[in-house]
mmCIF file of C-alpha atoms in Angstrom:
data_model
loop_
_atom_site.group_PDB
_atom_site.id
_atom_site.type_symbol
_atom_site.label_atom_id
_atom_site.label_comp_id
_atom_site.label_asym_id
_atom_site.label_seq_id
_atom_site.Cartn_x
_atom_site.Cartn_y
_atom_site.Cartn_z
ATOM 1 C CA ASP A 11 -1.097 0.844 18.351
ATOM 2 C CA ALA A 12 1.934 2.898 17.397
ATOM 3 C CA MET A 13 3.859 0.938 14.947
ATOM 4 C CA VAL A 14 6.112 0.836 11.862
ATOM 5 C CA ILE A 15 4.373 -0.477 8.699
ATOM 6 C CA GLN A 16 6.304 -1.652 5.463
ATOM 7 C CA ASN A 17 4.615 -2.201 2.106
ATOM 8 C CA PRO A 18 4.643 -4.376 0.314
ATOM 9 C CA ARG A 19 5.577 -7.374 2.394
ATOM 10 C CA TYR A 20 6.727 -9.166 -0.801
ATOM 11 C CA GLN A 21 8.029 -7.633 -3.971
ATOM 12 C CA VAL A 22 9.000 -9.312 -7.128
ATOM 13 C CA THR A 23 10.842 -7.161 -9.709
ATOM 14 C CA GLN A 24 12.810 -7.894 -12.876
ATOM 15 C CA PHE A 25 16.477 -7.424 -13.240
ATOM 16 C CA GLY A 26 17.054 -3.673 -13.934
ATOM 17 C CA LYS A 27 13.442 -2.661 -13.277
ATOM 18 C CA PRO A 28 13.209 0.218 -10.683
ATOM 19 C CA VAL A 29 11.390 -0.641 -7.533
ATOM 20 C CA THR A 30 10.152 1.488 -4.628
ATOM 21 C CA LEU A 31 9.610 0.137 -0.998
ATOM 22 C CA SER A 32 7.753 2.061 1.502
ATOM 23 C CA CYS A 33 7.837 2.495 5.206
ATOM 24 C CA SER A 34 5.412 4.472 7.483
ATOM 25 C CA GLN A 35 5.360 5.072 11.200
ATOM 26 C CA THR A 36 2.876 6.328 13.733
ATOM 27 C CA LEU A 37 5.526 6.762 16.488
ATOM 28 C CA ASN A 38 6.509 10.318 15.443
ATOM 29 C CA HIS A 39 10.100 9.426 15.757
ATOM 30 C CA ASN A 40 12.738 11.655 14.441
ATOM 31 C CA VAL A 41 14.953 9.067 12.812
ATOM 32 C CA MET A 42 14.125 6.419 10.131
ATOM 33 C CA TYR A 43 16.592 3.637 9.028
ATOM 34 C CA TRP A 44 16.884 1.364 6.131
ATOM 35 C CA TYR A 45 18.667 -1.852 6.530
ATOM 36 C CA GLN A 46 19.347 -4.746 4.001
ATOM 37 C CA GLN A 47 19.505 -8.190 5.467
ATOM 38 C CA LYS A 48 20.452 -11.191 3.437
ATOM 39 C CA SER A 49 19.774 -14.718 4.401
ATOM 40 C CA SER A 50 21.306 -15.732 7.772
ATOM 41 C CA GLN A 51 23.165 -12.562 8.031
ATOM 42 C CA ALA A 52 23.160 -9.426 10.183
ATOM 43 C CA PRO A 53 21.121 -6.411 9.232
ATOM 44 C CA LYS A 54 23.267 -4.002 7.376
ATOM 45 C CA LEU A 55 22.473 -0.252 7.625
ATOM 46 C CA LEU A 56 22.141 1.441 4.253
ATOM 47 C CA PHE A 57 21.248 4.924 5.378
ATOM 48 C CA HIS A 58 19.166 6.749 7.747
ATOM 49 C CA TYR A 59 17.201 10.198 8.050
ATOM 50 C CA TYR A 60 17.547 12.271 11.010
ATOM 51 C CA ASP A 61 14.496 14.515 10.636
ATOM 52 C CA LYS A 62 15.180 15.687 7.008
ATOM 53 C CA ASP A 63 18.870 15.266 7.327
ATOM 54 C CA PHE A 64 19.938 12.191 4.956
ATOM 55 C CA ASN A 65 22.970 10.216 5.941
ATOM 56 C CA ASN A 66 24.269 7.743 3.584
ATOM 57 C CA GLU A 67 26.575 4.852 4.592
ATOM 58 C CA ALA A 68 29.868 4.948 2.757
ATOM 59 C CA ASP A 69 29.656 1.619 1.343
ATOM 60 C CA THR A 70 25.904 1.788 0.282
ATOM 61 C CA PRO A 71 25.806 1.411 -3.545
ATOM 62 C CA ASP A 72 24.539 4.376 -5.628
ATOM 63 C CA ASN A 73 21.957 2.056 -6.817
ATOM 64 C CA PHE A 74 20.103 2.736 -3.598
ATOM 65 C CA GLN A 75 18.306 5.911 -2.917
ATOM 66 C CA SER A 76 15.969 7.131 -0.248
ATOM 67 C CA ARG A 77 13.271 9.811 0.127
ATOM 68 C CA ARG A 78 11.507 11.159 3.274
ATOM 69 C CA PRO A 79 8.722 13.429 2.151
ATOM 70 C CA ASN A 80 7.361 13.941 5.702
ATOM 71 C CA THR A 81 7.971 12.553 9.194
ATOM 72 C CA SER A 82 5.751 9.590 8.723
ATOM 73 C CA PHE A 83 6.980 8.150 5.450
ATOM 74 C CA CYS A 84 10.115 7.037 4.140
ATOM 75 C CA PHE A 85 10.915 5.378 0.811
ATOM 76 C CA LEU A 86 13.796 3.146 -0.500
ATOM 77 C CA ASP A 87 14.269 3.237 -4.247
ATOM 78 C CA ILE A 88 16.248 0.725 -6.040
ATOM 79 C CA ARG A 89 17.148 2.230 -9.373
ATOM 80 C CA SER A 90 18.310 -0.965 -11.184
ATOM 81 C CA PRO A 91 18.102 -3.996 -9.264
ATOM 82 C CA GLY A 92 20.517 -6.782 -9.603
ATOM 83 C CA LEU A 93 20.242 -10.339 -8.537
ATOM 84 C CA GLY A 94 22.573 -9.510 -5.638
ATOM 85 C CA ASP A 95 20.031 -7.019 -4.202
ATOM 86 C CA ALA A 96 17.508 -9.893 -3.321
ATOM 87 C CA ALA A 97 17.282 -9.538 0.326
ATOM 88 C CA MET A 98 14.832 -8.575 3.181
ATOM 89 C CA TYR A 99 14.706 -4.732 3.572
ATOM 90 C CA LEU A 100 14.058 -3.493 6.983
ATOM 91 C CA CYS A 101 12.837 -0.174 8.107
ATOM 92 C CA ALA A 102 13.360 1.029 11.631
ATOM 93 C CA THR A 103 12.727 4.179 13.522
ATOM 94 C CA SER A 104 14.112 5.670 16.691
ATOM 95 C CA ARG A 105 13.008 8.759 18.802
ATOM 96 C CA ASP A 106 16.447 10.208 18.528
ATOM 97 C CA ARG A 107 19.791 9.111 16.845
ATOM 98 C CA TRP A 108 21.850 6.289 18.015
ATOM 99 C CA GLN A 109 22.034 5.193 21.734
ATOM 100 C CA GLU A 110 18.299 4.423 21.371
ATOM 101 C CA THR A 111 16.091 1.444 20.970
ATOM 102 C CA GLN A 112 15.052 0.987 17.340
ATOM 103 C CA TYR A 113 11.559 -0.083 16.377
ATOM 104 C CA PHE A 114 11.526 -2.274 13.209
ATOM 105 C CA GLY A 115 8.729 -2.870 10.722
ATOM 106 C CA PRO A 116 8.019 -6.448 9.566
ATOM 107 C CA GLY A 117 10.182 -6.121 6.416
ATOM 108 C CA THR A 118 9.878 -6.395 2.749
ATOM 109 C CA ARG A 119 11.132 -9.354 0.897
ATOM 110 C CA LEU A 120 12.531 -8.553 -2.476
ATOM 111 C CA LEU A 121 12.898 -11.004 -5.244
ATOM 112 C CA VAL A 122 14.735 -10.109 -8.417
ATOM 113 C CA LEU A 123 14.117 -12.393 -11.403
ATOM 114 C CA SER B 7 34.556 -4.350 10.246
ATOM 115 C CA GLN B 8 32.047 -6.265 12.237
ATOM 116 C CA GLN B 9 31.585 -5.109 15.672
ATOM 117 C CA GLY B 10 29.675 -7.744 17.421
ATOM 118 C CA GLU B 11 30.058 -11.589 17.129
ATOM 119 C CA GLU B 12 27.924 -14.099 18.525
ATOM 120 C CA ASP B 13 28.230 -17.502 19.994
ATOM 121 C CA PRO B 14 27.098 -20.172 19.365
ATOM 122 C CA GLN B 15 25.830 -19.637 15.725
ATOM 123 C CA ALA B 16 23.010 -22.212 16.382
ATOM 124 C CA LEU B 17 21.477 -23.569 19.734
ATOM 125 C CA SER B 18 18.959 -26.374 20.052
ATOM 126 C CA ILE B 19 17.418 -27.115 23.349
ATOM 127 C CA GLN B 20 14.200 -28.671 24.896
ATOM 128 C CA GLU B 21 11.259 -26.569 26.306
ATOM 129 C CA GLY B 22 11.979 -25.707 29.916
ATOM 130 C CA GLU B 23 15.773 -25.628 29.627
ATOM 131 C CA ASN B 24 17.693 -22.271 29.739
ATOM 132 C CA ALA B 25 19.422 -20.895 26.757
ATOM 133 C CA THR B 26 22.575 -18.788 26.807
ATOM 134 C CA MET B 27 24.018 -16.767 24.058
ATOM 135 C CA ASN B 28 27.098 -14.726 24.038
ATOM 136 C CA CYS B 29 28.163 -11.584 22.227
ATOM 137 C CA SER B 30 31.794 -10.285 21.979
ATOM 138 C CA TYR B 31 32.590 -6.759 20.375
ATOM 139 C CA LYS B 32 35.669 -5.000 19.705
ATOM 140 C CA THR B 33 35.589 -1.221 20.600
ATOM 141 C CA SER B 34 34.299 0.893 23.281
ATOM 142 C CA ILE B 35 30.453 1.202 23.422
ATOM 143 C CA ASN B 36 27.757 3.370 25.113
ATOM 144 C CA ASN B 37 25.322 0.576 25.308
ATOM 145 C CA LEU B 38 24.466 -2.834 23.967
ATOM 146 C CA GLN B 39 21.038 -4.033 22.882
ATOM 147 C CA TRP B 40 19.582 -7.474 22.278
ATOM 148 C CA TYR B 41 17.016 -8.142 19.475
ATOM 149 C CA ARG B 42 14.832 -11.064 18.440
ATOM 150 C CA GLN B 43 13.866 -11.850 15.002
ATOM 151 C CA ASN B 44 11.245 -14.511 14.173
ATOM 152 C CA SER B 45 11.725 -16.075 10.771
ATOM 153 C CA GLY B 46 10.761 -13.844 7.936
ATOM 154 C CA ARG B 47 9.948 -10.967 10.267
ATOM 155 C CA GLY B 48 11.362 -7.729 11.582
ATOM 156 C CA LEU B 49 13.544 -7.322 14.743
ATOM 157 C CA VAL B 50 11.970 -6.863 18.229
ATOM 158 C CA HIS B 51 13.810 -5.048 20.750
ATOM 159 C CA LEU B 52 14.423 -7.107 24.002
ATOM 160 C CA ILE B 53 16.665 -5.179 26.366
ATOM 161 C CA LEU B 54 19.105 -2.395 26.308
ATOM 162 C CA ILE B 55 22.071 -2.528 28.822
ATOM 163 C CA ARG B 56 24.359 0.648 29.319
ATOM 164 C CA SER B 57 28.075 0.445 29.614
ATOM 165 C CA ASN B 58 27.859 1.387 33.275
ATOM 166 C CA GLU B 59 25.523 -1.520 34.030
ATOM 167 C CA ARG B 60 26.574 -5.018 34.691
ATOM 168 C CA GLU B 61 23.390 -6.918 34.822
ATOM 169 C CA LYS B 62 19.780 -6.335 33.746
ATOM 170 C CA HIS B 63 16.641 -8.516 34.041
ATOM 171 C CA SER B 64 13.327 -8.396 32.049
ATOM 172 C CA GLY B 65 10.914 -11.147 32.658
ATOM 173 C CA ARG B 66 12.680 -14.457 31.799
ATOM 174 C CA LEU B 67 15.542 -12.528 30.281
ATOM 175 C CA ARG B 68 18.704 -11.829 32.051
ATOM 176 C CA VAL B 69 21.616 -9.897 30.235
ATOM 177 C CA THR B 70 25.149 -9.415 31.608
ATOM 178 C CA LEU B 71 27.859 -6.947 30.291
ATOM 179 C CA ASP B 72 31.501 -7.193 30.984
ATOM 180 C CA THR B 73 33.134 -4.140 29.409
ATOM 181 C CA SER B 74 36.598 -5.318 30.471
ATOM 182 C CA LYS B 75 36.069 -8.467 28.416
ATOM 183 C CA LYS B 76 34.049 -6.606 25.769
ATOM 184 C CA SER B 77 31.336 -9.298 26.008
ATOM 185 C CA SER B 78 27.632 -9.822 26.817
ATOM 186 C CA SER B 79 25.454 -12.721 27.517
ATOM 187 C CA LEU B 80 21.743 -13.271 26.988
ATOM 188 C CA LEU B 81 20.067 -16.024 29.387
ATOM 189 C CA ILE B 82 16.520 -16.983 28.553
ATOM 190 C CA THR B 83 15.263 -19.076 31.366
ATOM 191 C CA ALA B 84 12.610 -21.658 31.187
ATOM 192 C CA SER B 85 12.356 -21.545 27.512
ATOM 193 C CA ARG B 86 9.336 -21.989 25.491
ATOM 194 C CA ALA B 87 8.759 -23.085 21.973
ATOM 195 C CA ALA B 88 7.671 -19.494 21.042
ATOM 196 C CA ASP B 89 11.324 -18.396 21.959
ATOM 197 C CA THR B 90 12.334 -19.976 18.714
ATOM 198 C CA ALA B 91 14.020 -17.315 16.697
ATOM 199 C CA SER B 92 17.247 -15.470 15.884
ATOM 200 C CA TYR B 93 18.778 -13.429 18.592
ATOM 201 C CA PHE B 94 21.176 -10.420 17.631
ATOM 202 C CA CYS B 95 23.268 -8.250 19.714
ATOM 203 C CA ALA B 96 23.748 -4.771 18.603
ATOM 204 C CA THR B 97 26.331 -2.340 19.786
ATOM 205 C CA ASP B 98 26.963 1.498 19.028
ATOM 206 C CA ALA B 99 30.530 2.047 18.025
ATOM 207 C CA VAL B 100 31.865 5.052 19.888
ATOM 208 C CA SER B 101 34.915 5.214 17.579
ATOM 209 C CA GLY B 102 34.514 7.708 14.768
ATOM 210 C CA ASN B 103 31.683 9.399 16.677
ATOM 211 C CA THR B 104 29.146 7.705 14.366
ATOM 212 C CA GLY B 105 27.363 5.826 17.221
ATOM 213 C CA LYS B 106 25.478 3.756 14.801
ATOM 214 C CA LEU B 107 24.217 0.334 15.756
ATOM 215 C CA ILE B 108 26.071 -2.666 14.439
ATOM 216 C CA PHE B 109 24.415 -5.981 14.553
ATOM 217 C CA GLY B 110 26.235 -9.306 15.197
ATOM 218 C CA GLN B 111 25.597 -12.228 13.099
ATOM 219 C CA GLY B 112 23.124 -13.834 15.311
ATOM 220 C CA THR B 113 22.367 -16.837 17.219
ATOM 221 C CA THR B 114 19.648 -19.134 15.990
ATOM 222 C CA LEU B 115 17.723 -20.629 18.820
ATOM 223 C CA GLN B 116 15.416 -23.673 18.371
ATOM 224 C CA VAL B 117 13.259 -24.838 21.347
ATOM 225 C CA LYS B 118 11.745 -28.186 20.855
ATOM 226 C CA PRO B 119 8.513 -28.787 22.487
#
């Protein structure tokens, strides 16, 4: 089945230790998104790729970076995680930008010690 | 600023009852979507309603949209324990031509067997 896969499902890192979360998709969608969701809150868009075009949200901290080496894969890099970065990180895809259904992966729960 | 706000924040009902959740938003939209999120999981798309539509059905789901009041409702009929989840509305903000999806805070639904 076509799907969005996120690895790992749970990630524990130390304060200040770089961490990378990965997302892959078999839907062949043009757009991939990264959201941060804290407990009992709405998902918050960090950035998205429209094909190879990277689009950062204005309020996304510089600590968060992303890479999309090909259509199928997208990575979220947190350069120096702080305690406030502990959250669920959701990857999503859509066929085209906006006005479209988004397909979400199961998420990666990040814990920062 | 937050585009969508949901009401109620939490809802608890018995199996077989109907559940109604409301979403209000602030600016003009192209479409409004509803997503479900089971605890600790990613979001699953339920239904998309376009700004020129007033009502849409999908199985036990009924969504209405009133653009004059900038509000939408999601009705789940004959609820089941498996419907227990958080439900989010998401709108694409036309202002600024970004069109990105902005999620409401969500309604947590508990369906008791």
